[in-house]
Coordinates of C-alpha atoms and ligand atoms in Angstrom, one line a residue:
X1 CA -48.3 115.1 -89.4
X2 CA -45.7 113.1 -87.7
X3 CA -46.4 109.4 -87.0
X4 CA -47.6 108.8 -83.5
X5 CA -45.6 106.6 -81.2
X6 CA -45.7 105.4 -77.6
X7 CA -42.4 105.1 -75.8
X8 CA -42.9 103.0 -72.7
X9 CA -39.9 104.1 -70.6
X10 CA -38.1 107.4 -70.2
X11 CA -35.2 107.9 -72.7
X12 CA -32.0 109.8 -72.5
X13 CA -32.4 113.5 -73.4
X14 CA -30.5 113.3 -76.7
X15 CA -32.5 110.2 -77.8
X16 CA -35.8 111.8 -76.8
X17 CA -34.8 114.9 -79.0
X18 CA -34.2 112.5 -81.9
X19 CA -37.5 110.8 -81.4
X20 CA -39.4 114.1 -81.3
X21 CA -37.8 115.2 -84.6
X22 CA -39.6 112.3 -86.3
X23 CA -42.5 111.4 -84.2
X24 CA -45.4 112.6 -82.2
X25 CA -44.3 110.9 -78.9
X26 CA -46.0 110.0 -75.7
X27 CA -43.9 108.6 -72.9
X28 CA -45.0 106.1 -70.2
X29 CA -44.6 106.6 -66.5
X30 CA -43.6 103.9 -64.0
X31 CA -46.1 101.2 -63.0
X32 CA -48.3 101.3 -66.0
X33 CA -51.2 98.8 -65.9
X34 CA -52.0 96.8 -69.1
X35 CA -55.1 99.1 -69.6
X36 CA -52.9 102.2 -69.3
X37 CA -50.7 100.8 -72.0
X38 CA -53.6 99.9 -74.3
X39 CA -55.0 103.4 -73.8
X40 CA -51.6 105.1 -74.5
X41 CA -51.3 103.0 -77.7
X42 CA -54.6 104.1 -79.2
X43 CA -53.9 105.7 -82.6
X44 CA -50.1 104.9 -82.4
X45 CA -48.3 103.3 -85.3
X46 CA -45.1 102.7 -83.3
X47 CA -44.3 101.4 -79.9
X48 CA -40.8 101.4 -78.2
X49 CA -40.7 99.0 -75.4
X50 CA -38.0 97.6 -73.0
X51 CA -38.9 93.9 -73.1
X52 CA -42.6 94.3 -72.3
X53 CA -44.8 91.4 -73.5
X54 CA -46.3 91.8 -76.9
X55 CA -49.3 89.5 -76.8
X56 CA -52.2 88.7 -79.2
X57 CA -54.4 90.5 -76.8
X58 CA -52.3 93.7 -77.0
X59 CA -52.3 93.6 -80.7
X60 CA -56.1 93.2 -80.8
X61 CA -56.5 96.1 -78.4
X62 CA -54.2 98.4 -80.4
X63 CA -55.2 97.9 -84.1
X64 CA -53.3 100.9 -85.4
X65 CA -49.9 99.5 -84.4
X66 CA -47.5 98.8 -87.3
X67 CA -44.1 98.4 -85.5
X68 CA -43.0 97.3 -82.1
X69 CA -39.4 98.3 -81.4
X70 CA -37.8 96.3 -78.6
X71 CA -35.2 98.2 -76.6
X72 CA -33.3 94.9 -76.2
X73 CA -31.7 92.2 -78.3
X74 CA -33.7 89.3 -76.9
X75 CA -37.3 89.3 -78.1
X76 CA -38.8 86.3 -76.3
X77 CA -41.3 88.9 -75.1
X78 CA -42.7 89.0 -78.7
X79 CA -45.5 86.7 -79.8
X80 CA -44.0 86.6 -83.3
X81 CA -46.9 84.4 -84.7
X82 CA -49.5 86.9 -83.5
X83 CA -47.4 89.8 -84.7
X84 CA -47.2 88.3 -88.2
X85 CA -50.9 87.6 -88.3
X86 CA -51.6 91.2 -87.3
X87 CA -49.0 92.5 -89.8
X88 CA -47.0 94.1 -87.1
X89 CA -43.2 94.3 -87.6
X90 CA -40.9 93.7 -84.7
X91 CA -37.4 95.2 -84.4
X92 CA -34.6 94.8 -81.8
X93 CA -31.2 96.1 -80.9
X94 CA -28.4 93.7 -81.8
X95 CA -24.7 94.5 -82.1
X96 CA -24.5 97.6 -79.9
X97 CA -24.6 95.6 -76.7
X98 CA -22.5 92.6 -77.5
X99 CA -19.2 93.8 -75.9
X100 CA -21.0 95.1 -72.8
X101 CA -22.8 91.8 -72.1
X102 CA -19.6 89.9 -72.7
X103 CA -17.8 92.2 -70.2
X104 CA -20.4 91.4 -67.5
X105 CA -20.2 87.7 -68.3
X106 CA -16.5 87.6 -67.7
X107 CA -17.0 89.8 -64.6
X108 CA -19.4 87.2 -63.1
X109 CA -16.9 84.4 -63.9
X110 CA -14.2 86.2 -62.0
X111 CA -16.5 87.2 -59.2
X112 CA -17.6 83.6 -58.6
X113 CA -14.2 82.0 -59.1
X114 CA -12.3 84.5 -56.9
X115 CA -15.2 85.0 -54.4
X116 CA -15.0 88.8 -54.9
X117 CA -18.4 89.6 -53.5
X118 CA -17.9 87.4 -50.5
X119 CA -14.5 89.0 -49.8
X120 CA -16.0 92.4 -50.0
X121 CA -18.7 91.6 -47.5
X122 CA -16.1 90.0 -45.3
X123 CA -14.1 93.2 -45.0
X124 CA -17.2 95.3 -44.5
X125 CA -18.3 93.1 -41.6
X126 CA -14.9 93.7 -39.9
X127 CA -13.6 90.2 -40.3
X128 CA -10.2 91.1 -41.6
X129 CA -8.2 90.9 -38.4
X130 CA -5.5 88.5 -39.4
X131 CA -5.1 86.2 -42.3
X132 CA -7.7 85.3 -44.9
X133 CA -9.1 81.8 -44.3
X134 CA -8.6 79.3 -47.1
X135 CA -12.4 79.0 -47.5
X136 CA -12.2 82.4 -49.1
X137 CA -9.5 81.5 -51.5
X138 CA -10.5 81.2 -55.1
X139 CA -9.9 79.0 -58.1
X140 CA -8.0 80.0 -61.2
X141 CA -9.8 81.2 -64.3
X142 CA -6.9 81.6 -66.7
X143 CA -5.9 78.5 -68.7
X144 CA -9.1 76.6 -67.9
X145 CA -11.7 75.1 -70.2
X146 CA -14.7 77.1 -70.9
X147 CA -17.8 75.9 -72.7
X148 CA -20.0 78.5 -74.4
X149 CA -23.5 77.2 -75.1
X150 CA -24.8 79.5 -77.9
X151 CA -22.1 80.9 -80.2
X152 CA -23.8 84.0 -81.6
X153 CA -22.5 87.5 -81.6
X154 CA -22.2 87.8 -77.9
X155 CA -20.8 84.3 -77.5
X156 CA -18.0 85.2 -79.9
X157 CA -17.2 88.4 -77.9
X158 CA -16.9 86.2 -74.8
X159 CA -14.7 83.7 -76.6
X160 CA -12.4 86.4 -77.8
X161 CA -11.9 87.8 -74.2
X162 CA -11.3 84.3 -72.7
X163 CA -9.1 83.0 -75.5
X164 CA -6.8 86.1 -75.8
X165 CA -7.1 87.6 -72.3
X166 CA -7.3 84.5 -70.2
X167 CA -5.6 81.8 -72.3
X168 CA -8.6 79.6 -71.9
X169 CA -9.5 76.6 -74.2
X170 CA -12.8 77.4 -75.9
X171 CA -15.5 74.7 -76.4
X172 CA -18.9 75.5 -77.8
X173 CA -22.3 74.2 -78.7
X174 CA -24.5 75.8 -81.2
X175 CA -27.4 74.8 -83.5
X176 CA -24.9 75.1 -86.4
X177 CA -21.2 74.8 -86.5
X178 CA -19.2 78.1 -86.9
X179 CA -16.0 77.3 -88.9
X180 CA -14.9 80.9 -88.7
X181 CA -15.0 81.0 -85.0
X182 CA -13.3 77.6 -84.7
X183 CA -10.5 79.0 -86.7
X184 CA -10.3 82.4 -85.0
X185 CA -10.4 81.1 -81.4
X186 CA -9.4 77.5 -81.8
X187 CA -12.9 76.7 -80.6
X188 CA -13.9 73.1 -80.5
X189 CA -17.5 72.1 -81.3
X190 CA -19.0 69.6 -78.8
X191 CA -22.5 68.3 -77.8
X192 CA -24.3 70.1 -75.0
X193 CA -23.7 67.2 -72.6
X194 CA -20.0 66.8 -73.5
X195 CA -19.5 70.5 -72.7
X196 CA -21.3 70.1 -69.4
X197 CA -19.2 67.1 -68.5
X198 CA -15.8 68.4 -69.3
X199 CA -15.7 72.2 -69.0
X200 CA -14.6 74.1 -65.9
X201 CA -16.7 77.1 -66.7
X202 CA -20.0 76.7 -68.5
X203 CA -21.6 79.8 -70.0
X204 CA -25.1 79.9 -71.5
X205 CA -25.7 82.5 -74.2
X206 CA -28.8 81.3 -76.0
X207 CA -31.9 83.2 -76.9
X208 CA -35.0 81.9 -75.2
X209 CA -37.2 80.0 -77.7
X210 CA -39.5 76.9 -77.6
X211 CA -36.3 74.9 -78.5
X212 CA -34.0 76.3 -75.9
X213 CA -36.5 76.5 -72.9
X214 CA -34.8 74.7 -70.0
X215 CA -32.2 73.3 -72.3
X216 CA -29.9 73.2 -69.3
X217 CA -31.7 70.9 -66.8
X218 CA -31.2 68.1 -64.3
X219 CA -29.3 65.9 -66.8
X220 CA -26.8 68.7 -67.7
X221 CA -26.2 69.7 -64.1
X222 CA -25.8 66.0 -63.1
X223 CA -22.9 65.6 -65.6
X224 CA -21.0 68.7 -64.5
X225 CA -17.9 68.4 -62.4
X226 CA -17.8 69.4 -58.8
X227 CA -15.6 72.4 -59.5
X228 CA -17.7 73.6 -62.4
X229 CA -18.9 77.2 -62.4
X230 CA -22.1 78.0 -64.3
X231 CA -22.8 81.5 -65.7
X232 CA -26.1 82.7 -67.2
X233 CA -26.3 86.2 -68.7
X234 CA -28.9 85.2 -71.4
X235 CA -32.4 84.4 -70.2
X236 CA -33.5 82.7 -67.0
X237 CA -35.9 80.4 -69.0
X238 CA -33.1 78.5 -70.8
X239 CA -32.3 76.9 -67.4
X240 CA -34.3 74.6 -65.2
X241 CA -33.9 76.8 -62.2
X242 CA -34.9 74.2 -59.7
X243 CA -32.3 71.8 -61.1
X244 CA -29.7 74.5 -60.8
X245 CA -30.7 75.3 -57.2
X246 CA -30.5 71.6 -56.3
X247 CA -27.1 71.3 -57.8
X248 CA -25.8 74.3 -55.9
X249 CA -27.4 73.4 -52.6
X250 CA -26.0 69.8 -52.8
X251 CA -22.6 71.3 -53.8
X252 CA -22.6 69.2 -56.9
X253 CA -21.1 72.2 -58.7
X254 CA -18.8 74.9 -57.4
X255 CA -20.9 78.0 -58.0
X256 CA -22.9 80.2 -60.3
X257 CA -23.1 83.7 -61.6
X258 CA -26.6 84.7 -62.6
X259 CA -27.8 87.9 -64.2
X260 CA -31.2 86.5 -65.4
X261 CA -34.0 84.6 -63.8
X262 CA -37.2 82.9 -64.8
X263 CA -39.1 85.4 -62.6
X264 CA -37.8 89.0 -62.5
X265 CA -37.4 90.9 -60.3
X266 CA -35.8 88.3 -58.1
X267 CA -36.9 88.9 -54.6
X268 CA -34.5 89.0 -51.6
X269 CA -36.0 85.9 -50.1
X270 CA -35.3 83.8 -53.1
X271 CA -33.3 80.6 -52.3
X272 CA -30.4 81.8 -54.6
X273 CA -29.8 84.6 -52.1
X274 CA -29.1 82.1 -49.4
X275 CA -26.1 80.6 -51.2
X276 CA -22.6 82.1 -50.7
X277 CA -21.3 80.5 -53.9
X278 CA -23.7 82.4 -56.1
X279 CA -23.2 85.9 -57.4
X280 CA -26.4 87.7 -58.5
X281 CA -26.9 90.8 -60.7
X282 CA -30.3 92.2 -61.6
X283 CA -30.5 91.6 -65.4
X284 CA -28.0 94.4 -66.1
X285 CA -25.9 92.7 -68.8
X286 CA -26.3 95.6 -71.3
X287 CA -26.6 98.3 -68.6
X288 CA -23.8 100.7 -69.1
X289 CA -24.9 104.3 -69.7
X290 CA -23.2 104.3 -73.1
X291 CA -24.7 101.0 -74.3
X292 CA -28.2 101.8 -73.0
X293 CA -28.0 105.0 -74.9
X294 CA -26.9 103.2 -78.1
X295 CA -29.8 100.7 -77.7
X296 CA -32.3 103.5 -77.3
X297 CA -30.9 105.2 -80.4
X298 CA -31.1 101.9 -82.4
X299 CA -34.7 101.4 -81.2
X300 CA -35.7 104.9 -82.4
X301 CA -33.8 104.5 -85.7
X302 CA -35.6 101.2 -86.2
X303 CA -39.0 102.9 -85.9
X304 CA -37.8 105.6 -88.3
X305 CA -36.4 103.1 -90.8
X306 CA -39.8 101.4 -91.0
X307 CA -42.2 104.2 -90.6
X308 CA -40.3 106.5 -92.9
X309 CA -38.7 103.8 -95.1
X310 CA -35.4 105.4 -94.5
X311 CA -32.3 103.5 -93.4
X312 CA -31.9 99.9 -92.3
X313 CA -34.1 98.4 -89.6
X314 CA -32.9 95.5 -87.3
X315 CA -36.0 93.4 -87.9
X316 CA -36.3 90.3 -85.6
X317 CA -35.1 87.3 -87.6
X318 CA -38.3 85.3 -87.1
X319 CA -40.2 88.1 -88.9
X320 CA -37.7 88.6 -91.6
X321 CA -39.2 86.2 -94.1
X322 CA -42.8 87.1 -93.6
X323 CA -44.8 88.8 -96.3
X324 CA -45.6 91.7 -94.2
X325 CA -41.9 92.6 -94.1
X326 CA -41.4 92.7 -97.8
X327 CA -41.0 96.4 -98.0
Ligands
LIG1 C1 -31.4 92.2 -72.6 O1 -31.6 91.3 -71.9 C2 -31.6 92.2 -74.0 O2 -32.1 91.2 -74.5 O3 -31.2 93.2 -74.6
LIG2 C1 -27.3 87.4 -79.2 O1 -27.9 88.2 -79.8 C2 -26.3 86.6 -79.8 O2 -26.2 86.7 -81.1 O3 -25.5 86.0 -79.1

């Protein structure tokens, strides 16, 4: 008998075929309630989920579960402590999305600095009758100083683009120094506040944890320069959103490009939507067709690696050293 798994979202056809080769699959529909999920998970050993919360309550309600496979790299949706206690392994999808997220990050920098979305709207509302007003001119990206807060795999992909494509000087902050990256990109290690005070573009690329929650707050926005542009394609929770909003409203920074928010979906009446100098995208950093397919494949292969003990699973780092993973 194939192991039984629940896949919470529809997968691409080829990935669904792969999943069915190994597993007895059930697939969720839109708008599942918590109770629907618990019901669907009864008797399942595996659960593929796109960033849904894995809580102590869920683990208690679904005692057969052995592996939760996040279809995402960030796993702040996992209660890793409760998972360890319940001997449930967590996996995620690193590597395959690094370039795609880096591309969007650079896209947001350009969109804010060159006012691309505003200009597009300006043409569509028939305002292009003569010259373009200087208020719609941009500021240069190339050759400027960029600070990358969180120099992990994605941070490095961003550094590579900006150093070699845009001639930017790279500054970074990270829990540990990265000599290899310093050498490869001439990156200079600085404190968080030094970066905020001196860089023209400030990009946050940290996972959301107890330690990084609202790590960019009032103090950091207060030390930024008036022309600074802030970009977040990581997690909304690493920023004190109210402090960011205040900095933008009071024009203490130039603008922001945001793909992630503390509460998602972001509704159309959110104060961010009132600000021209902000470019918003709906948490689509990894969302190209090819990369989402690769993430789904990784997620199914992770389930296979653990439930069949075949191949290598991308186990979430916090769970790596726990006894339940000594397989
Ligand atoms: C998306 O946000 C991810 O963590 O993969
Ligand atoms: C994200 O996973 C990173 O390593 O930057």
